[in-house]
Short mmCIF file of C-alpha atoms in Angstrom, two decimals:
data_model
loop_
_atom_site.label_atom_id
_atom_site.label_comp_id
_atom_site.label_asym_id
_atom_site.label_seq_id
_atom_site.Cartn_x
_atom_site.Cartn_y
_atom_site.Cartn_z
CA UNK A 1 114.20 88.40 80.08
CA UNK A 2 113.68 84.81 80.90
CA UNK A 3 109.76 85.03 81.16
CA UNK A 4 107.19 86.97 79.26
CA UNK A 5 104.84 88.79 81.72
CA UNK A 6 101.26 88.18 80.80
CA UNK A 7 97.94 88.41 82.52
CA UNK A 8 95.92 85.22 82.07
CA UNK A 9 92.14 85.03 82.14
CA UNK A 10 91.09 81.89 83.93
CA UNK A 11 87.61 82.93 85.11
CA UNK A 12 85.28 79.90 84.62
CA UNK A 13 88.16 78.06 82.84
CA UNK A 14 89.04 74.45 83.91
CA UNK A 15 92.27 74.29 85.93
CA UNK A 16 93.79 71.29 87.60
CA UNK A 17 95.88 71.44 90.78
CA UNK A 18 97.66 68.28 91.80
CA UNK A 19 98.26 68.28 95.52
CA UNK A 20 96.36 69.06 98.67
CA UNK A 21 98.93 70.25 101.20
CA UNK A 22 99.62 73.72 102.58
CA UNK A 23 101.56 74.90 99.52
CA UNK A 24 98.78 73.60 97.18
CA UNK A 25 96.26 75.58 99.42
CA UNK A 26 98.08 78.69 98.93
CA UNK A 27 97.93 78.24 95.10
CA UNK A 28 94.21 77.18 95.21
CA UNK A 29 93.50 80.41 97.00
CA UNK A 30 94.98 82.45 94.28
CA UNK A 31 93.44 80.46 91.49
CA UNK A 32 89.92 80.54 93.01
CA UNK A 33 90.17 84.19 93.75
CA UNK A 34 90.83 84.61 89.90
CA UNK A 35 87.59 82.60 89.18
CA UNK A 36 89.19 79.43 88.04
CA UNK A 37 86.96 76.26 87.81
CA UNK A 38 89.36 74.26 89.83
CA UNK A 39 89.69 70.53 90.13
CA UNK A 40 92.05 69.36 92.89
CA UNK A 41 93.55 65.90 92.55
CA UNK A 42 95.02 64.45 95.88
CA UNK A 43 94.41 61.57 98.21
CA UNK A 44 94.08 64.06 101.16
CA UNK A 45 93.69 67.81 101.30
CA UNK A 46 93.81 70.44 104.06
CA UNK A 47 90.65 71.54 105.98
CA UNK A 48 91.23 75.15 104.65
CA UNK A 49 91.36 73.87 101.08
CA UNK A 50 88.03 71.84 101.59
CA UNK A 51 86.45 75.15 102.78
CA UNK A 52 87.74 77.13 99.98
CA UNK A 53 86.45 74.48 97.38
CA UNK A 54 83.05 74.48 99.04
CA UNK A 55 82.95 78.29 99.11
CA UNK A 56 83.98 78.69 95.49
CA UNK A 57 82.37 75.65 93.92
CA UNK A 58 85.61 73.78 93.15
CA UNK A 59 85.98 70.00 93.08
CA UNK A 60 88.09 67.59 94.97
CA UNK A 61 89.09 64.40 93.27
CA UNK A 62 90.12 62.21 96.07
CA UNK A 63 92.69 59.99 94.16
CA UNK A 64 96.25 59.74 93.17
CA UNK A 65 97.36 61.51 90.00
CA UNK A 66 96.78 59.97 86.55
CA UNK A 67 97.64 61.49 83.17
CA UNK A 68 93.89 61.59 82.20
CA UNK A 69 93.35 64.21 84.94
CA UNK A 70 94.89 66.71 82.62
CA UNK A 71 92.45 66.12 79.75
CA UNK A 72 90.24 69.14 78.95
CA UNK A 73 92.12 71.48 81.14
CA UNK A 74 93.65 74.86 80.22
CA UNK A 75 96.22 75.19 83.01
CA UNK A 76 98.08 72.78 85.33
CA UNK A 77 99.72 73.34 88.70
CA UNK A 78 101.58 70.72 90.56
CA UNK A 79 102.16 71.14 94.31
CA UNK A 80 102.94 67.79 95.85
CA UNK A 81 105.89 66.92 98.14
CA UNK A 82 106.82 64.06 95.75
CA UNK A 83 109.33 65.20 93.10
CA UNK A 84 108.57 62.18 90.96
CA UNK A 85 104.84 62.91 90.72
CA UNK A 86 105.67 66.44 90.02
CA UNK A 87 108.05 65.52 87.23
CA UNK A 88 105.37 63.27 85.76
CA UNK A 89 102.69 66.04 85.80
CA UNK A 90 105.21 68.28 84.03
CA UNK A 91 106.01 65.70 81.34
CA UNK A 92 102.23 64.90 80.75
CA UNK A 93 101.35 68.57 80.63
CA UNK A 94 104.22 69.28 78.08
CA UNK A 95 102.83 66.52 75.89
CA UNK A 96 99.46 68.00 75.83
CA UNK A 97 100.88 71.47 75.24
CA UNK A 98 99.41 72.78 78.46
CA UNK A 99 100.96 75.58 80.57
CA UNK A 100 102.38 73.95 83.71
CA UNK A 101 103.72 75.35 86.98
CA UNK A 102 105.49 73.00 89.39
CA UNK A 103 105.91 74.78 92.72
CA UNK A 104 109.47 75.56 93.76
CA UNK A 105 110.83 73.82 90.66
CA UNK A 106 111.61 76.57 88.06
CA UNK A 107 113.15 73.95 85.67
CA UNK A 108 109.71 72.23 85.44
CA UNK A 109 107.72 75.34 84.88
CA UNK A 110 106.46 76.97 81.66
CA UNK A 111 104.99 79.66 83.68
CA UNK A 112 105.49 80.95 87.23
CA UNK A 113 103.35 82.78 89.77
CA UNK A 114 104.63 86.35 90.55
CA UNK A 115 104.12 88.07 93.90
CA UNK A 116 100.89 90.09 93.43
CA UNK A 117 99.84 93.63 94.68
CA UNK A 118 96.05 93.25 94.34
CA UNK A 119 94.13 96.43 93.85
CA UNK A 120 91.60 94.85 91.67
CA UNK A 121 91.14 95.48 88.81
CA UNK A 122 94.56 96.93 89.02
CA UNK A 123 97.32 94.35 89.44
CA UNK A 124 100.99 94.73 90.04
CA UNK A 125 103.03 91.53 89.59
CA UNK A 126 106.77 91.18 90.78
CA UNK A 127 108.89 88.22 89.66
CA UNK A 128 112.40 87.22 90.27
CA UNK A 129 112.10 84.63 87.41
CA UNK A 130 112.04 81.95 90.09
CA UNK A 131 115.38 82.82 91.61
CA UNK A 132 114.48 84.54 94.78
CA UNK A 133 110.65 84.49 95.81
CA UNK A 134 111.56 86.05 99.17
CA UNK A 135 113.01 89.08 97.54
CA UNK A 136 109.95 89.42 95.22
CA UNK A 137 107.79 89.31 98.33
CA UNK A 138 109.81 92.03 100.03
CA UNK A 139 109.40 94.22 97.01
CA UNK A 140 105.75 93.57 96.93
CA UNK A 141 105.31 94.68 100.52
CA UNK A 142 107.23 97.98 99.56
CA UNK A 143 105.00 98.55 96.70
CA UNK A 144 101.80 97.75 98.68
CA UNK A 145 102.91 100.54 101.09
CA UNK A 146 103.06 102.89 98.12
CA UNK A 147 99.83 102.04 96.43
CA UNK A 148 96.74 102.49 98.51
CA UNK A 149 93.85 100.15 98.05
CA UNK A 150 91.76 103.16 96.57
CA UNK A 151 93.69 102.76 93.41
CA UNK A 152 91.52 99.75 92.51
CA UNK A 153 88.46 101.93 92.91
CA UNK A 154 90.11 104.50 90.62
CA UNK A 155 90.82 101.89 87.86
CA UNK A 156 87.13 100.73 88.05
CA UNK A 157 85.95 104.38 87.69
CA UNK A 158 88.11 104.92 84.74
CA UNK A 159 86.92 101.71 83.08
CA UNK A 160 83.16 102.83 83.51
CA UNK A 161 84.00 106.08 81.68
CA UNK A 162 86.45 104.81 79.08
CA UNK A 163 83.87 104.66 76.24
CA UNK A 164 82.29 108.00 77.22
CA UNK A 165 85.73 109.72 76.98
CA UNK A 166 86.63 108.00 73.79
CA UNK A 167 83.39 109.29 72.19
CA UNK A 168 84.06 112.82 73.49
CA UNK A 169 87.81 112.86 72.54
CA UNK A 170 88.23 110.67 69.44
CA UNK A 171 91.91 111.60 68.89
CA UNK A 172 94.34 109.36 70.74
CA UNK A 173 96.96 112.10 71.90
CA UNK A 174 94.38 114.59 73.30
CA UNK A 175 92.67 111.68 74.94
CA UNK A 176 95.81 110.45 76.66
CA UNK A 177 96.45 113.97 77.94
CA UNK A 178 92.91 114.23 79.27
CA UNK A 179 93.31 110.91 81.22
CA UNK A 180 96.68 112.09 82.60
CA UNK A 181 94.96 115.19 83.89
CA UNK A 182 92.16 113.18 85.41
CA UNK A 183 94.43 110.61 87.06
CA UNK A 184 96.65 113.42 88.56
CA UNK A 185 93.92 115.74 89.59
CA UNK A 186 90.82 116.48 91.55
CA UNK A 187 88.75 113.81 89.93
CA UNK A 188 91.05 110.97 90.96
CA UNK A 189 91.38 112.33 94.58
CA UNK A 190 87.46 112.60 94.83
CA UNK A 191 87.29 108.86 93.62
CA UNK A 192 89.93 107.73 96.10
CA UNK A 193 88.25 109.57 98.88
CA UNK A 194 85.05 107.56 98.15
CA UNK A 195 83.10 110.49 96.58
CA UNK A 196 82.39 109.05 93.18
CA UNK A 197 79.30 111.13 92.42
CA UNK A 198 81.37 114.29 92.91
CA UNK A 199 84.05 112.80 90.79
CA UNK A 200 81.56 112.16 87.89
CA UNK A 201 80.40 115.69 88.00
CA UNK A 202 83.94 117.00 87.79
CA UNK A 203 84.70 114.55 84.99
CA UNK A 204 81.65 115.80 83.05
CA UNK A 205 82.83 119.39 83.62
CA UNK A 206 86.20 118.60 82.19
CA UNK A 207 84.73 117.01 79.10
CA UNK A 208 82.32 119.85 78.61
CA UNK A 209 84.99 122.58 79.03
CA UNK A 210 87.75 122.44 76.58
CA UNK A 211 89.41 125.61 77.75
CA UNK A 212 91.34 123.88 80.44
CA UNK A 213 90.45 126.42 83.21
CA UNK A 214 89.21 124.53 86.06
CA UNK A 215 89.18 124.82 89.80
CA UNK A 216 91.85 122.91 91.68
CA UNK A 217 91.68 121.44 95.13
CA UNK A 218 93.06 122.04 98.55
CA UNK A 219 94.61 119.29 100.78
CA UNK A 220 94.77 120.18 104.44
CA UNK A 221 97.55 117.74 105.55
CA UNK A 222 98.73 117.01 109.12
CA UNK A 223 102.36 116.51 108.78
CA UNK A 224 102.80 114.99 112.31
CA UNK A 225 105.16 116.01 115.07
CA UNK A 226 108.32 115.95 112.95
CA UNK A 227 109.53 112.52 112.05
CA UNK A 228 108.84 111.98 108.40
CA UNK A 229 108.18 108.32 108.97
CA UNK A 230 104.99 109.26 110.96
CA UNK A 231 103.36 110.70 107.81
CA UNK A 232 100.37 108.65 106.60
CA UNK A 233 100.35 107.01 103.17
CA UNK A 234 97.68 109.38 101.91
CA UNK A 235 99.43 112.46 103.24
CA UNK A 236 102.55 111.55 101.22
CA UNK A 237 100.56 110.76 98.11
CA UNK A 238 98.68 114.06 98.17
CA UNK A 239 101.84 116.02 99.00
CA UNK A 240 103.64 114.55 96.02
CA UNK A 241 100.67 115.58 93.71
CA UNK A 242 100.62 119.17 94.81
CA UNK A 243 101.36 122.19 92.55
CA UNK A 244 101.83 124.50 95.50
CA UNK A 245 102.70 123.79 99.27
CA UNK A 246 101.95 126.27 102.06
CA UNK A 247 103.89 125.17 105.01
CA UNK A 248 104.37 126.01 108.70
CA UNK A 249 107.58 126.50 110.66
CA UNK A 250 106.89 123.16 112.57
CA UNK A 251 107.10 121.26 109.27
CA UNK A 252 110.47 119.43 109.17
CA UNK A 253 112.83 119.78 106.14
CA UNK A 254 112.54 116.04 105.59
CA UNK A 255 108.74 116.20 105.20
CA UNK A 256 108.98 119.22 102.83
CA UNK A 257 111.41 117.30 100.71
CA UNK A 258 108.75 114.78 99.98
CA UNK A 259 106.87 117.27 97.79
CA UNK A 260 107.53 117.46 94.01
CA UNK A 261 110.74 119.15 92.98
CA UNK A 262 108.86 121.55 90.74
CA UNK A 263 106.09 122.36 93.29
CA UNK A 264 106.06 126.06 94.45
CA UNK A 265 106.67 126.39 98.23
CA UNK A 266 105.30 129.22 100.26
CA UNK A 267 106.27 129.63 103.91
CA UNK A 268 103.37 130.86 105.99
CA UNK A 269 104.78 129.93 109.52
CA UNK A 270 104.07 131.63 112.69
CA UNK A 271 106.11 132.52 115.78
CA UNK A 272 104.82 134.12 118.93
CA UNK A 273 104.00 137.75 118.00
CA UNK A 274 105.55 137.14 114.48
CA UNK A 275 103.12 135.88 111.87
CA UNK A 276 104.92 135.75 108.43
CA UNK A 277 101.47 135.66 106.75
CA UNK A 278 98.27 136.64 108.80
CA UNK A 279 95.74 133.84 109.15
CA UNK A 280 93.10 135.62 107.02
CA UNK A 281 95.56 136.04 104.23
CA UNK A 282 96.50 132.32 104.34
CA UNK A 283 92.77 131.41 104.10
CA UNK A 284 92.25 133.74 101.18
CA UNK A 285 95.43 132.48 99.45
CA UNK A 286 94.23 128.84 99.51
CA UNK A 287 90.96 129.91 97.85
CA UNK A 288 92.78 132.04 95.13
CA UNK A 289 95.26 129.35 94.24
CA UNK A 290 92.61 126.64 94.02
CA UNK A 291 90.44 128.84 91.78
CA UNK A 292 93.51 129.32 89.57
CA UNK A 293 93.41 125.52 88.91
CA UNK A 294 96.14 124.46 91.37
CA UNK A 295 96.34 121.52 93.51
CA UNK A 296 97.33 123.14 96.81
CA UNK A 297 98.60 121.44 99.98
CA UNK A 298 98.33 123.25 103.38
CA UNK A 299 101.03 121.38 105.37
CA UNK A 300 100.66 121.84 109.12
CA UNK A 301 102.59 120.33 111.90
CA UNK A 302 100.83 117.81 113.96
CA UNK A 303 97.02 117.48 113.24
CA UNK A 304 95.14 120.24 111.44
CA UNK A 305 92.21 120.01 113.89
CA UNK A 306 94.10 120.04 117.22
CA UNK A 307 95.20 123.65 117.79
CA UNK A 308 96.06 123.81 114.06
CA UNK A 309 93.24 126.31 113.04
CA UNK A 310 92.28 123.96 110.27
CA UNK A 311 88.73 124.52 110.83
CA UNK A 312 89.13 128.30 110.08
CA UNK A 313 90.84 127.49 106.84
CA UNK A 314 88.33 125.13 105.49
CA UNK A 315 85.38 127.39 106.45
CA UNK A 316 86.35 129.85 103.66
CA UNK A 317 87.09 127.00 101.24
CA UNK A 318 83.52 125.61 101.87
CA UNK A 319 81.93 129.01 101.50
CA UNK A 320 83.59 129.49 98.08
CA UNK A 321 82.84 125.80 97.01
CA UNK A 322 86.40 124.85 96.66
CA UNK A 323 86.96 121.18 96.74
CA UNK A 324 89.11 120.11 99.85
CA UNK A 325 90.37 117.10 101.77
CA UNK A 326 91.54 116.92 105.33
CA UNK A 327 94.19 114.27 106.11
CA UNK A 328 94.65 113.80 109.87
CA UNK A 329 98.17 113.84 111.31
CA UNK A 330 99.67 112.27 114.56
CA UNK A 331 99.21 115.14 116.95
CA UNK A 332 102.25 116.38 118.93
CA UNK A 333 100.81 114.90 122.15
CA UNK A 334 100.76 111.42 120.85
CA UNK A 335 104.16 111.61 119.07
CA UNK A 336 105.96 113.33 121.90
CA UNK A 337 104.49 110.95 124.47
CA UNK A 338 105.35 107.74 122.49
CA UNK A 339 108.88 108.91 121.71
CA UNK A 340 109.44 109.84 125.43
CA UNK A 341 108.00 106.76 127.06
CA UNK A 342 105.28 108.58 128.65
CA UNK A 343 101.84 106.94 128.05
CA UNK A 344 99.11 109.56 128.17
CA UNK A 345 96.82 107.07 129.82
CA UNK A 346 97.66 104.24 132.05
CA UNK A 347 95.58 101.92 134.26
CA UNK A 348 97.51 102.77 137.30
CA UNK A 349 98.05 106.43 136.65
CA UNK A 350 95.45 108.18 134.39
CA UNK A 351 92.13 107.12 132.95
CA UNK A 352 91.74 110.29 130.86
CA UNK A 353 93.78 113.00 129.04
CA UNK A 354 93.14 116.52 128.22
CA UNK A 355 94.68 118.74 125.48
CA UNK A 356 94.98 122.35 126.39
CA UNK A 357 96.48 125.32 124.59
CA UNK A 358 99.28 126.96 126.64
CA UNK A 359 99.51 129.97 124.41
CA UNK A 360 97.79 132.31 126.90
CA UNK A 361 96.24 135.40 125.42
CA UNK A 362 98.05 138.46 126.45
CA UNK A 363 99.86 136.54 129.25
CA UNK A 364 96.54 136.19 131.24
CA UNK A 365 95.44 133.04 132.87
CA UNK A 366 92.30 132.65 130.90
CA UNK A 367 91.87 128.94 131.45
CA UNK A 368 89.55 126.93 133.61
CA UNK A 369 92.28 126.07 136.15
CA UNK A 370 89.73 124.70 138.62
CA UNK A 371 88.89 121.92 136.13
CA UNK A 372 92.35 120.68 135.91
CA UNK A 373 92.65 119.05 139.28
CA UNK A 374 92.02 115.45 138.84
CA UNK A 375 94.96 113.38 139.80
CA UNK A 376 93.82 110.67 137.27
CA UNK A 377 93.81 112.85 134.35
CA UNK A 378 96.91 113.66 132.23
CA UNK A 379 97.19 117.27 131.02
CA UNK A 380 98.97 118.12 127.88
CA UNK A 381 99.83 121.75 127.13
CA UNK A 382 100.49 122.81 123.55
CA UNK A 383 102.63 125.97 123.00
CA UNK A 384 103.22 126.32 126.66
CA UNK A 385 106.96 127.25 126.89
CA UNK A 386 106.37 131.05 127.36
CA UNK A 387 103.38 130.37 129.69
CA UNK A 388 105.14 127.79 131.79
CA UNK A 389 105.47 129.84 134.96
CA UNK A 390 101.75 130.74 134.94
CA UNK A 391 100.75 127.05 134.24
CA UNK A 392 102.91 125.83 137.18
CA UNK A 393 101.57 128.61 139.47
CA UNK A 394 97.93 128.28 138.60
CA UNK A 395 97.77 124.62 138.85
CA UNK A 396 99.16 124.64 142.31
CA UNK A 397 97.04 127.70 143.30
CA UNK A 398 93.89 125.69 142.35
CA UNK A 399 95.03 122.57 144.27
CA UNK A 400 97.40 120.48 142.36
CA UNK A 401 100.31 119.10 144.63
CA UNK A 402 103.67 120.84 144.21
CA UNK A 403 105.38 117.44 143.64
CA UNK A 404 103.00 116.54 140.63
CA UNK A 405 105.41 115.19 137.94
CA UNK A 406 105.71 117.02 134.69
CA UNK A 407 107.80 116.84 131.50
CA UNK A 408 108.68 119.14 128.84
CA UNK A 409 109.54 117.61 125.57
CA UNK A 410 111.60 119.68 123.04
CA UNK A 411 111.55 119.00 119.23
CA UNK A 412 109.53 115.74 119.77
CA UNK A 413 110.18 112.80 117.48
CA UNK A 414 113.21 114.47 115.83
CA UNK A 415 116.88 113.50 116.25
CA UNK A 416 117.13 116.64 118.54
CA UNK A 417 114.39 115.52 120.90
CA UNK A 418 115.12 116.40 124.56
CA UNK A 419 113.03 115.51 127.53
CA UNK A 420 113.15 117.79 130.66
CA UNK A 421 111.43 116.26 133.75
CA UNK A 422 110.65 117.91 137.04
CA UNK A 423 107.67 118.87 139.17
CA UNK A 424 105.18 121.81 139.23
CA UNK A 425 107.47 123.25 141.96
CA UNK A 426 110.68 122.71 140.13
CA UNK A 427 110.06 122.89 136.39
CA UNK A 428 110.48 126.69 136.00
CA UNK A 429 113.95 126.68 137.52
CA UNK A 430 114.91 123.60 135.41
CA UNK A 431 113.68 125.14 132.11
CA UNK A 432 115.56 128.36 133.13
CA UNK A 433 118.84 126.37 133.32
CA UNK A 434 118.27 123.96 130.38
CA UNK A 435 116.87 126.72 128.04
CA UNK A 436 114.84 124.56 125.66
CA UNK A 437 113.57 126.04 122.29
CA UNK A 438 110.18 125.73 120.65
CA UNK A 439 108.50 123.68 119.61
CA UNK A 440 107.86 122.08 123.00
CA UNK A 441 105.09 120.05 124.59
CA UNK A 442 104.29 119.91 128.36
CA UNK A 443 102.81 116.70 130.03
CA UNK A 444 101.52 116.97 133.59
CA UNK A 445 100.57 113.99 135.59
CA UNK A 446 101.87 110.85 137.36
CA UNK A 447 102.33 109.13 133.98
CA UNK A 448 105.61 111.29 133.81
CA UNK A 449 107.11 108.87 136.38
CA UNK A 450 107.14 106.20 133.71
CA UNK A 451 109.53 108.04 131.50
CA UNK A 452 112.88 106.66 132.78
CA UNK A 453 111.47 103.10 132.62
CA UNK A 454 109.89 103.22 129.27
CA UNK A 455 111.73 105.73 127.28
CA UNK A 456 113.68 104.39 124.29
CA UNK A 457 114.28 107.26 121.82
CA UNK A 458 117.95 107.79 121.12
CA UNK A 459 119.02 104.60 123.11
CA UNK A 460 120.83 101.69 121.59
#
């Protein structure tokens, strides 16, 4: 280990920055954000640096560097384009036993600036010991994607209750286990969801009840249309915290593998006329598992609130006062359209879009077909494969032209995605020949004409 990682308190402390160019401005931005009392020594400085100093109360000493500029300082940074000036700053700082950083010159540094993931008060620093700053920045970007901004809120929350918990649980080991429970459970999720008052209630309940029996929480998560990369950061985080995962048949194996290895997985998928677990039983199972203290993920394809029956599931949770969160997912219409090169709206084709369930009850045409006649509106039918003949027939019967373009997208966003195009007059025959399998999505409207021009999925 070439450097000792430390976190240095510089708030209201005198720091000198030699240099006023673009690189110096970047360092000034960081030092001022940390609250340093900054003095910049340079004949000229950038307009941005002038604004930063004015905003944070820093000082610009418009002159060339002199050794006396370091007197009374606690930290020194040199960021000039002149190697000789930088070397002199380093030598003077060493003579005064001051920590010094010379930008892009590891040999002249007694400390270096890491790449920082800032979730104040939580900080994550990545350093390559000055060997490869670009690699450190790349790793920072990866970590930033894994650590939501709300973690800073969680760290602040824990800090406010640190003494309270210490008084309630004096012994170190039980106190550590308690905080682990808090950080991995419903309290943390309430904080990160912006519901700190509720989090405080839950924390006090945990402190008051030493039996360890507490309600869990339910996370209703939209898994998107299939591609694991379309999951949101929040969805992945909650999925990886779950004790139990209830999943649909539309959830891909890649997404399911994101859950914890030791999490219990319960299949509750449905096919036409074949419900593995009836909806009422699913609703009750969510309540029962949460009341047993489990963190439960209800993982649904697409978005829970678009033909996903998510509203029915959380109704029972709300009635039983079970904490829950709903995480939106990219709905199948959006995923299928984007991966097929079919924009759902387009200035020259469609100014609105309508989502319709194609799962017609008892095979009957119980939809308001007369309202589907606008040529400037895109129609998207979910679960419409079985009802395709009725859809094509009724749209034409109520006035849509027989040559209206339409597309059927099979297994959207996956490596097996297939797009079948045709018209209201030809699509039934095409589907009969191609024999696609669910899940499928149907798009009707002139936007389908753009498929060949704009599609990219699966092309090199």
